[in-house]
PDB file of C-alpha atoms in Angstrom:
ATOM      1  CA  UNK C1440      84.708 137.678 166.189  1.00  0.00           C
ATOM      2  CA  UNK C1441      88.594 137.403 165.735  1.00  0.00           C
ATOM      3  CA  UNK C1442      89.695 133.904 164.476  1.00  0.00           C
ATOM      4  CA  UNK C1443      93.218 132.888 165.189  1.00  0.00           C
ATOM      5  CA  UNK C1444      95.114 129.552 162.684  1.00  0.00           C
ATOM      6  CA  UNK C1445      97.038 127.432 165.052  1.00  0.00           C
ATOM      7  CA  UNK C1446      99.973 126.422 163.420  1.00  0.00           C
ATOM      8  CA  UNK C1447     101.942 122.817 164.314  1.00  0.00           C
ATOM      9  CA  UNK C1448     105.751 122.785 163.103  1.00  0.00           C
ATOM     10  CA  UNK C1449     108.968 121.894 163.527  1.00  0.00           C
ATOM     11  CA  UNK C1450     112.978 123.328 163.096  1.00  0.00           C
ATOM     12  CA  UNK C1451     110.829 126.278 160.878  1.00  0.00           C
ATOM     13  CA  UNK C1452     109.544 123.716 158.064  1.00  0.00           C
ATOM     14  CA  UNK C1453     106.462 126.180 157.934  1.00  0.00           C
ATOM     15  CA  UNK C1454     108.714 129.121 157.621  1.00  0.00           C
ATOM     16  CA  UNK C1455     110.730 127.352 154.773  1.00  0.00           C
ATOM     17  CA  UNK C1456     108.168 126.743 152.667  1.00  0.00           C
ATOM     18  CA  UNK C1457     107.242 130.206 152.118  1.00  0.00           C
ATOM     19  CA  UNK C1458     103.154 129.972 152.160  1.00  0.00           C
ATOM     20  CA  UNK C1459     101.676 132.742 153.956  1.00  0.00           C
ATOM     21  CA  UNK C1460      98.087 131.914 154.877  1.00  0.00           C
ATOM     22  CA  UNK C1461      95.137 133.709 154.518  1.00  0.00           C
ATOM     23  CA  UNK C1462      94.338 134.878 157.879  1.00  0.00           C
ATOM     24  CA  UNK C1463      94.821 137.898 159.550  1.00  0.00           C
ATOM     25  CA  UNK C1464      96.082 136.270 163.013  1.00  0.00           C
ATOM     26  CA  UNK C1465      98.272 133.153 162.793  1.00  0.00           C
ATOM     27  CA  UNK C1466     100.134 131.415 165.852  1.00  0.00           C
ATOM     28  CA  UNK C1467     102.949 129.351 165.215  1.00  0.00           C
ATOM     29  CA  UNK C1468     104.530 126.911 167.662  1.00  0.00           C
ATOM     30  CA  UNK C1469     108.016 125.164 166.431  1.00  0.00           C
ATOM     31  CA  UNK C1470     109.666 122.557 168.132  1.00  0.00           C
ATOM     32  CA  UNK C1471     113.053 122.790 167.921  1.00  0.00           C
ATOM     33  CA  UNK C1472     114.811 119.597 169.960  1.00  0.00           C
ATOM     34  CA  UNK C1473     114.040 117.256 172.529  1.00  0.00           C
ATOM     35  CA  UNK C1474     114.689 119.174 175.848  1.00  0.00           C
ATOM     36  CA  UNK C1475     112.069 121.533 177.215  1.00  0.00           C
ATOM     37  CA  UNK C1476     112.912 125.179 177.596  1.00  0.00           C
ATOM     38  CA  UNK C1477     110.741 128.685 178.122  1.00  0.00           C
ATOM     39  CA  UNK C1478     109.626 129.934 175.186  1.00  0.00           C
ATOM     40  CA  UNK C1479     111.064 132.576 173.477  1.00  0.00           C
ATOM     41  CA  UNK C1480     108.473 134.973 171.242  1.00  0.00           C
ATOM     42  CA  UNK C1481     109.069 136.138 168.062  1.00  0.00           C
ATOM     43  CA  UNK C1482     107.132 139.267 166.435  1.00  0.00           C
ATOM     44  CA  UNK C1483     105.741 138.828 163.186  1.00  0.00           C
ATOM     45  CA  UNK C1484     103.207 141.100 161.187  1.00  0.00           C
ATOM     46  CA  UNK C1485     100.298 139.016 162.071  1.00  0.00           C
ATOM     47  CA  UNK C1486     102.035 135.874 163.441  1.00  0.00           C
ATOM     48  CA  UNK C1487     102.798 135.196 166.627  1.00  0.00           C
ATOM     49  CA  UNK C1488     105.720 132.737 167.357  1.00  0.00           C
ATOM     50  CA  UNK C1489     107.070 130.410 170.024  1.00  0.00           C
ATOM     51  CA  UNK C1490     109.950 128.122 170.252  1.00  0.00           C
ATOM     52  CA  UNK C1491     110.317 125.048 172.326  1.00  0.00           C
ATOM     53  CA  UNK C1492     113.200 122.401 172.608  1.00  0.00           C
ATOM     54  CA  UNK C1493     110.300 119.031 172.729  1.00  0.00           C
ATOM     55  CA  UNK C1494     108.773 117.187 170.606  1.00  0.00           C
ATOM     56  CA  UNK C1495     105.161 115.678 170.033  1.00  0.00           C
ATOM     57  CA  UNK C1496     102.137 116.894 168.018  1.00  0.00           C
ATOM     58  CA  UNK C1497      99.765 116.856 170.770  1.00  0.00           C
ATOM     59  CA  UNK C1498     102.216 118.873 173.357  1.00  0.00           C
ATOM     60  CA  UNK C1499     102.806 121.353 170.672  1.00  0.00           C
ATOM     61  CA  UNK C1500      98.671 121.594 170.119  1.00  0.00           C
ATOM     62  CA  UNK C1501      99.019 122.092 174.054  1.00  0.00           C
ATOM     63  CA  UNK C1502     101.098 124.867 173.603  1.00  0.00           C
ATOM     64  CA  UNK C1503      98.822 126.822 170.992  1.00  0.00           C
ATOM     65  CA  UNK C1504      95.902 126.286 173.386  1.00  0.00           C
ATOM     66  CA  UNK C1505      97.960 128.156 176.275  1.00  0.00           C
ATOM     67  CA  UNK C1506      98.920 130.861 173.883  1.00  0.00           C
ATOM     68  CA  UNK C1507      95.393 131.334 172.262  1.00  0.00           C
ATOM     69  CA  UNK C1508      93.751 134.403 172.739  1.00  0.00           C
ATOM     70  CA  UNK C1509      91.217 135.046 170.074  1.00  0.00           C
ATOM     71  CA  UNK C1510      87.561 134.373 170.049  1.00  0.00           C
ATOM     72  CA  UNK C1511      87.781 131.132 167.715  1.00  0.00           C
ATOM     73  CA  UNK C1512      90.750 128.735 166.337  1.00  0.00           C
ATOM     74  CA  UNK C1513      91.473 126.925 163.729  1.00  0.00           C
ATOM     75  CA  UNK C1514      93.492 123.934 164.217  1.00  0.00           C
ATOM     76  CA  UNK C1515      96.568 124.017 161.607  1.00  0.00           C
ATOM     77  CA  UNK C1516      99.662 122.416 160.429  1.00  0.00           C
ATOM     78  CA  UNK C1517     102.405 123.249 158.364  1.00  0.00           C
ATOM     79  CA  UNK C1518     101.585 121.161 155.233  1.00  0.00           C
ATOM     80  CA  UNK C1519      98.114 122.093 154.301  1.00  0.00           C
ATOM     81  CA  UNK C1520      97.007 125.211 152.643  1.00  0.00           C
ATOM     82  CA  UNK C1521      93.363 127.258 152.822  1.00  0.00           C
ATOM     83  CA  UNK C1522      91.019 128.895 150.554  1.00  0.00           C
ATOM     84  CA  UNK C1523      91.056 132.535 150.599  1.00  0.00           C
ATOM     85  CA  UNK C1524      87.238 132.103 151.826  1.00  0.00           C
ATOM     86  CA  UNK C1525      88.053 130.047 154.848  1.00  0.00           C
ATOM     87  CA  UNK C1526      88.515 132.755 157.782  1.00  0.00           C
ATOM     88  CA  UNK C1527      85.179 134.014 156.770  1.00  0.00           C
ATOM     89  CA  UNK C1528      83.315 130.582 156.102  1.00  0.00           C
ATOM     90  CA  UNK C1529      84.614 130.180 159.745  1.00  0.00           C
ATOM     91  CA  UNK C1530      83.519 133.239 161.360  1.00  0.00           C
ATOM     92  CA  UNK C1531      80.031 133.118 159.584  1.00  0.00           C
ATOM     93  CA  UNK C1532      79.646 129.604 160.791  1.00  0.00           C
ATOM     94  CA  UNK C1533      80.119 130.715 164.061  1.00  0.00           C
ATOM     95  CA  UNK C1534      77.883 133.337 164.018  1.00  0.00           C
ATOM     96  CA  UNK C1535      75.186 131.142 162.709  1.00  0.00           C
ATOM     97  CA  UNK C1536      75.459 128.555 164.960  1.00  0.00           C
ATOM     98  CA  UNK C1537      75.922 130.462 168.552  1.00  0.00           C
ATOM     99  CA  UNK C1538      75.312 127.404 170.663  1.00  0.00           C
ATOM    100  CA  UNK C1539      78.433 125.421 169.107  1.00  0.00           C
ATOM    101  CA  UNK C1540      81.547 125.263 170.846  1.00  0.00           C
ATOM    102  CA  UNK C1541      83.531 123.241 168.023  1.00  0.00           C
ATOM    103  CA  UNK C1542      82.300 122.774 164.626  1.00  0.00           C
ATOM    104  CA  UNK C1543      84.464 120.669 161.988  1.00  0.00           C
ATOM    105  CA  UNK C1544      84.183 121.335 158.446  1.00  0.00           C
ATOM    106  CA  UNK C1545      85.622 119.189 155.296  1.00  0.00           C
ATOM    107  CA  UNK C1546      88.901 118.928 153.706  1.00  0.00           C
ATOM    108  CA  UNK C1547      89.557 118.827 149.572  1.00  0.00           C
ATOM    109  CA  UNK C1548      92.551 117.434 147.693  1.00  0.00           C
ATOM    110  CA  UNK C1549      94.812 119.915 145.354  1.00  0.00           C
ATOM    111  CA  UNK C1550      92.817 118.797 143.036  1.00  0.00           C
ATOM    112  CA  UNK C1551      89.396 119.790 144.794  1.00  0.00           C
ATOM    113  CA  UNK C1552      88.070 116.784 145.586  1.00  0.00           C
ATOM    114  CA  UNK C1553      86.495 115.866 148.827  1.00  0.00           C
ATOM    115  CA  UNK C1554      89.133 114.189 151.105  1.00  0.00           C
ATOM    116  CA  UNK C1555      87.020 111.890 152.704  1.00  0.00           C
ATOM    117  CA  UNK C1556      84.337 109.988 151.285  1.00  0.00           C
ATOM    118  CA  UNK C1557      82.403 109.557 154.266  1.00  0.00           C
ATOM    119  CA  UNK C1558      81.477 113.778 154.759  1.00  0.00           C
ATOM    120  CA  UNK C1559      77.758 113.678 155.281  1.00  0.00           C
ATOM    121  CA  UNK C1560      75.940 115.869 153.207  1.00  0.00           C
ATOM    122  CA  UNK C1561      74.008 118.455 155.915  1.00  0.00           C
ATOM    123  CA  UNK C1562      75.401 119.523 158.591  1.00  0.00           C
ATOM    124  CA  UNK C1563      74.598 118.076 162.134  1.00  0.00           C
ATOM    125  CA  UNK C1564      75.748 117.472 165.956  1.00  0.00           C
ATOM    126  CA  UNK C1565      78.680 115.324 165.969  1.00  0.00           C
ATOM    127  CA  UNK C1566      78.246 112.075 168.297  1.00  0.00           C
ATOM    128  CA  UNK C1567      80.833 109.632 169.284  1.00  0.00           C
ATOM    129  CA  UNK C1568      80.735 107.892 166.494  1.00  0.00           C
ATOM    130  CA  UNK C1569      80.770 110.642 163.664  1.00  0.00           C
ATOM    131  CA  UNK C1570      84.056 111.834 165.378  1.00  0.00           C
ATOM    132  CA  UNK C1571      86.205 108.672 164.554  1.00  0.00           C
ATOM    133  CA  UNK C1572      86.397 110.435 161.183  1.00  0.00           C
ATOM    134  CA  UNK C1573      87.260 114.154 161.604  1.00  0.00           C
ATOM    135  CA  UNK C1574      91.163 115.269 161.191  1.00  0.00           C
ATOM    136  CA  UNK C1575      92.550 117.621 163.168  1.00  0.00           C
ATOM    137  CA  UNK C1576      92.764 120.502 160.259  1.00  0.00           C
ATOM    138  CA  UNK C1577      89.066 120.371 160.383  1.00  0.00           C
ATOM    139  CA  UNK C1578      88.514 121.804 163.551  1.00  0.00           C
ATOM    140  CA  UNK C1579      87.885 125.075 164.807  1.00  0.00           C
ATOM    141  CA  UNK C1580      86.396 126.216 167.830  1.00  0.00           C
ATOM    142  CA  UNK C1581      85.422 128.747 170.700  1.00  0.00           C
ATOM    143  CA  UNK C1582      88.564 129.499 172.438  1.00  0.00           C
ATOM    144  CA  UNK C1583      86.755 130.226 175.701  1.00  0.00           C
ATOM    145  CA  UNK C1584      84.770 127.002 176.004  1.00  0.00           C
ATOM    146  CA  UNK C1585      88.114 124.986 175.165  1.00  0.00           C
ATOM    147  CA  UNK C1586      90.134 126.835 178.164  1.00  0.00           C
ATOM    148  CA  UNK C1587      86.856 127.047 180.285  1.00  0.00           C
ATOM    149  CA  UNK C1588      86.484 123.280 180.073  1.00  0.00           C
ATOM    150  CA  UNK C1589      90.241 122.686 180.826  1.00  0.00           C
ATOM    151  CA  UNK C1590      90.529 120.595 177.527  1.00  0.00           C
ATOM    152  CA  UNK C1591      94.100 119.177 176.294  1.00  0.00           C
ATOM    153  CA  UNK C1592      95.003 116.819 173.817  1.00  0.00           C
ATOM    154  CA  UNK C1593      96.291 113.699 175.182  1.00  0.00           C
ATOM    155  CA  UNK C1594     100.486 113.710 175.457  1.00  0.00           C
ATOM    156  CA  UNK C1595     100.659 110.321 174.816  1.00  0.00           C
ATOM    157  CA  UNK C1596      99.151 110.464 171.565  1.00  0.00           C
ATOM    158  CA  UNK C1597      99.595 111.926 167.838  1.00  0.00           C
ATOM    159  CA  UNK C1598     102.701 112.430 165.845  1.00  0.00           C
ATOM    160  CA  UNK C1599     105.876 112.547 167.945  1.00  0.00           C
ATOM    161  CA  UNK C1600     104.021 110.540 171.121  1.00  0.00           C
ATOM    162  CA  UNK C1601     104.062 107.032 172.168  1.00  0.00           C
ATOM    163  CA  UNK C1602     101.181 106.480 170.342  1.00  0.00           C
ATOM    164  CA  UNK C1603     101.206 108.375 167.087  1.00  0.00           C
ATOM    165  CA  UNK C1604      97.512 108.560 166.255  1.00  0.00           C
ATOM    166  CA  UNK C1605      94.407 109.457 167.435  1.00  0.00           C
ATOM    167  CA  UNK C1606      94.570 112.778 168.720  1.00  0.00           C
ATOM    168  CA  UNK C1607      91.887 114.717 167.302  1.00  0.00           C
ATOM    169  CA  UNK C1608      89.607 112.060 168.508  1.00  0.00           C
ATOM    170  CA  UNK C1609      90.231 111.607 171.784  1.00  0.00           C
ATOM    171  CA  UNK C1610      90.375 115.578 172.031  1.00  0.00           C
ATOM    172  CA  UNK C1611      86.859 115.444 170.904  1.00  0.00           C
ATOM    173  CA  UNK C1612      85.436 112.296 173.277  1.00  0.00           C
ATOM    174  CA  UNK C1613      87.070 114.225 175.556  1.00  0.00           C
ATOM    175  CA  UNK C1614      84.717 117.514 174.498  1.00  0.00           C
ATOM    176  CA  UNK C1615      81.771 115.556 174.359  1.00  0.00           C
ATOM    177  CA  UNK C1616      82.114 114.299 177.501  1.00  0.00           C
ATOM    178  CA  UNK C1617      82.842 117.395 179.252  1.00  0.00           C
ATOM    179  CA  UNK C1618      79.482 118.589 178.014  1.00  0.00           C
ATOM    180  CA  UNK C1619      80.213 120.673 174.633  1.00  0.00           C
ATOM    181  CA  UNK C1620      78.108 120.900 171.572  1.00  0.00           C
ATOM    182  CA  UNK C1621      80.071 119.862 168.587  1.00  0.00           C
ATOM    183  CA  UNK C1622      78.440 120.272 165.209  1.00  0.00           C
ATOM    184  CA  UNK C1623      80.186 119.621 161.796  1.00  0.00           C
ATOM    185  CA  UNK C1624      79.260 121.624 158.705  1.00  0.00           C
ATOM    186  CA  UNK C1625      79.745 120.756 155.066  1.00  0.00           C
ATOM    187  CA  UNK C1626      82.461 123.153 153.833  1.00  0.00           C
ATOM    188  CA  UNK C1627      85.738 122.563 152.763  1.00  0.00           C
ATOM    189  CA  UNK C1628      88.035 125.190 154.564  1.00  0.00           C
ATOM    190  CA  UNK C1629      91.108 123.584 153.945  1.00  0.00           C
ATOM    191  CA  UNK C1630      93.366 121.917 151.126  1.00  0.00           C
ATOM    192  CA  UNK C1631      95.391 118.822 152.255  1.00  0.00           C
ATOM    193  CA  UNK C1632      96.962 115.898 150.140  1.00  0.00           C
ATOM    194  CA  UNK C1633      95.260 113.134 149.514  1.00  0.00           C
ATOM    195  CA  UNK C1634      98.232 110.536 151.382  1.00  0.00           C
ATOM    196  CA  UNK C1635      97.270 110.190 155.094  1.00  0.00           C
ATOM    197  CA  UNK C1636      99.745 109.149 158.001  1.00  0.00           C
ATOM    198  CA  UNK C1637      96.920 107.380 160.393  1.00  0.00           C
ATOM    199  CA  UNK C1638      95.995 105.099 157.513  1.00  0.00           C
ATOM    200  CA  UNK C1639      99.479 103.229 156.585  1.00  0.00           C
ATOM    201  CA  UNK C1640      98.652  99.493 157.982  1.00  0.00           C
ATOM    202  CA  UNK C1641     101.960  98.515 156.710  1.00  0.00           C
ATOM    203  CA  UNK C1642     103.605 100.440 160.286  1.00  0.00           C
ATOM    204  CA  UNK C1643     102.609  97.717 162.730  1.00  0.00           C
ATOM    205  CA  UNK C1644     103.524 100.935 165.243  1.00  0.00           C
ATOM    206  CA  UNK C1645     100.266 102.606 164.033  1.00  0.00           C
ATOM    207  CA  UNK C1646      98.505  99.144 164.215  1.00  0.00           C
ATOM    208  CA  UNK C1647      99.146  98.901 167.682  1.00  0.00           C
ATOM    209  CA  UNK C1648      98.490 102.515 168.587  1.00  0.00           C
ATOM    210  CA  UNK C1649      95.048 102.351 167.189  1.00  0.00           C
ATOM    211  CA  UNK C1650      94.320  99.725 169.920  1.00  0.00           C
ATOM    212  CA  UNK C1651      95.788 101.857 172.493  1.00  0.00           C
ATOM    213  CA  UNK C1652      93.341 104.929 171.179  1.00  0.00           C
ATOM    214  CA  UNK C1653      90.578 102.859 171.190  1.00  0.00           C
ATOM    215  CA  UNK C1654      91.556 101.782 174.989  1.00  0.00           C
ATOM    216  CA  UNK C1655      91.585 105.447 175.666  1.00  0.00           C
ATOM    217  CA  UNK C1656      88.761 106.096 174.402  1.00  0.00           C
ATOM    218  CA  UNK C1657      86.103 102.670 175.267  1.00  0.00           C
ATOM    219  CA  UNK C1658      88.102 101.585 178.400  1.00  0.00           C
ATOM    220  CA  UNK C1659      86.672  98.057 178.731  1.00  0.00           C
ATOM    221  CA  UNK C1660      84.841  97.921 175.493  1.00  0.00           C
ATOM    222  CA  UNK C1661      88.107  98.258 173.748  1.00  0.00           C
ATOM    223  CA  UNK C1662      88.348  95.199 172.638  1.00  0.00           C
ATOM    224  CA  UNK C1663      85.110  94.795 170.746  1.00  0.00           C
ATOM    225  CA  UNK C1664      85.743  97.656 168.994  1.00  0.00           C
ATOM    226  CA  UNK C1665      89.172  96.514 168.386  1.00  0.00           C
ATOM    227  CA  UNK C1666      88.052  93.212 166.778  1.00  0.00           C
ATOM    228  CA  UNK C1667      85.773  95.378 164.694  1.00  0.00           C
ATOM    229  CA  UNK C1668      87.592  97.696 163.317  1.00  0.00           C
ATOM    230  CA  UNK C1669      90.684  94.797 162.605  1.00  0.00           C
ATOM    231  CA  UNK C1670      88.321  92.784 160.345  1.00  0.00           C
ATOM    232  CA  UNK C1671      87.413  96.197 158.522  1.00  0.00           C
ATOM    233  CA  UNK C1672      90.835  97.063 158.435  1.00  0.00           C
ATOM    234  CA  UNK C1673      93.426  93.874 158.202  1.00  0.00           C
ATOM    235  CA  UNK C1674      92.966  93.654 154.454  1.00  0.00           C
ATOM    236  CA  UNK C1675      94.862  97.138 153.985  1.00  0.00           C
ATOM    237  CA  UNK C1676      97.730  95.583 156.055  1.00  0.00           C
ATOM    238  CA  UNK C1677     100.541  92.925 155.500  1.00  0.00           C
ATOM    239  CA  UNK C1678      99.169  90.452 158.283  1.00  0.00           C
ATOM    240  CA  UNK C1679      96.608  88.372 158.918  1.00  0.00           C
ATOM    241  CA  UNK C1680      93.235  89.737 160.558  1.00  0.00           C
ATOM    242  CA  UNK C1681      94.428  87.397 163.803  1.00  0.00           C
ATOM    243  CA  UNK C1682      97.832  89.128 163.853  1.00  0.00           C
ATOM    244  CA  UNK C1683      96.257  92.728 163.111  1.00  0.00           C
ATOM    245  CA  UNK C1684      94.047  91.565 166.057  1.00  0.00           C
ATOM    246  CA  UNK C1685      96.983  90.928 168.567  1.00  0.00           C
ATOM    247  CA  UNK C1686      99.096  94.147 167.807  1.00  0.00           C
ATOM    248  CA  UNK C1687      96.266  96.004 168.451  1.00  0.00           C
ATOM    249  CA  UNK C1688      95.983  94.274 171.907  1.00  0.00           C
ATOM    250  CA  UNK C1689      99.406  94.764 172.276  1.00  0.00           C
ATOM    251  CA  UNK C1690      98.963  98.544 171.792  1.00  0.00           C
ATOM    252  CA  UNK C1691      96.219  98.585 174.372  1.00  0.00           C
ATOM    253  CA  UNK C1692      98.310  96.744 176.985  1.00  0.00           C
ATOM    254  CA  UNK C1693     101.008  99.167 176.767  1.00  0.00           C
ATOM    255  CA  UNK C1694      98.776 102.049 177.048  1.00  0.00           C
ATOM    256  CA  UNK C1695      97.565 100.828 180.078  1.00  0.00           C
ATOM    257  CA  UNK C1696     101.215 100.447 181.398  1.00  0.00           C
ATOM    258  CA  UNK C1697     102.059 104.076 179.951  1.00  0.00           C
ATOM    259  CA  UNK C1698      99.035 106.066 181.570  1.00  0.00           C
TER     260      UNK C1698
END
């Protein structure tokens, strides 16, 4: 099987920093500027590349997902780096487990630590719970059950969007629902630092657009998960648990308005 990295960037930050990863097929889209345009390809020994004046995370996952023609992916961005081993820990795990359409595997520090505290220990089928805690450079997956399914990320979500969180989540709801097996497996396959943009509760913006995820994502149960999470959550912020509460309403409401 031929895996492909799917690479996220923009005005050539990935180019600039000079890493080259270790895979033999990469696919790199760079947003340029705010105004769409066609995309112009650029050949590359083992990279394919596309250009597009917009913005937004999700829209530029969109993009790779249109241009992917491999048997698997690996979701990538232009900040992280992989282990030599990873293309093959990917392929193998494939192999292995021919009834998964998407399997997401761990993340490690520079430093090799685990990223996130909460990996479980064996692998097993991912349920709508276990997603809430996968990133995005965890997951790889079958290209044809992605584009058979129709599957997109969400526009108005992730980096760039009106809501800049959440993505990889709601891609994944969105996979479960649609029917596809989704199992997780405990390898690390990528390095990423240990500082996370979806977990600064000093941005009342990302407060708000985790209540607008969770709408997505619950519909009318929103709000009990809402309250939930805020009491986990309101200590790591600035504000009260009440007012952590209420800008996570107010992220819901204008979801509902934006959709």
């Amino acid at each position: 099987m031929t895996l492909q990295l799917l690479i996220a960037t923009m005005n050539g930050q990935f180019f600039q920093r000079g890493y080259v990863p270790p895979f033999g097929n990469c696919l790199v889209i760079n947003q340029v500027g705010d105004q769409r345009s066609e995309p112009e390809p650029s050949a590359r020994e083992h990279v394919q590349v596309f250009h597009y004046r917009e913005k937004g995370l999700s829209r530029s996952r969109n993009r790779a997902l249109q241009h992917a023609t491999t048997d698997l992916c690996l979701i990538g961005d232009d900040d992280v780096r992989y282990p030599q081993s990873a293309e093959n820990i990917i392929v193998d795990a494939f192999n292995n487990n021919p009834s998964a359409d998407i399997i997401t595997f761990q993340a490690q520090t520079p430093d090799g630590a685990l990223l996130n505290k909460r990996y479980a220990a064996r692998q097993h089928g991912h349920t709508r719970r276990s997603i809430m805690h996968v990133s995005s450079c965890e997951i790889a997956f079958r290209t044809a059950s992605i584009q058979s399914a129709g599957l997109r990320f969400d526009e108005h979500f992730g980096l760039g969007a009106d809501f800049p969180t959440g993505e990889e989540n709601i891609f994944l709801l969105d996979a479960l629902r649609c029917g596809l097996n989704i199992r997780y497996i405990p390898v690390p396959v990528v390095v990423h630092s240990a500082h996370s943009s979806g977990s600064n509760f000093f941005n009342h913006d990302l407060i708000a657009a985790k209540g607008a995820m969770f709408c997505r994502m619950f519909g009318a149960a929103s709000w009990l998960v809402s309250l939930v999470f805020a009491f986990k959550k309101y200590r790591l912020s600035n504000v009260s648990y009440r007012c952590f509460y209420r800008l996570m309403c107010r992220g819901s409401a204008a979801y509902r308005e934006a959709r």
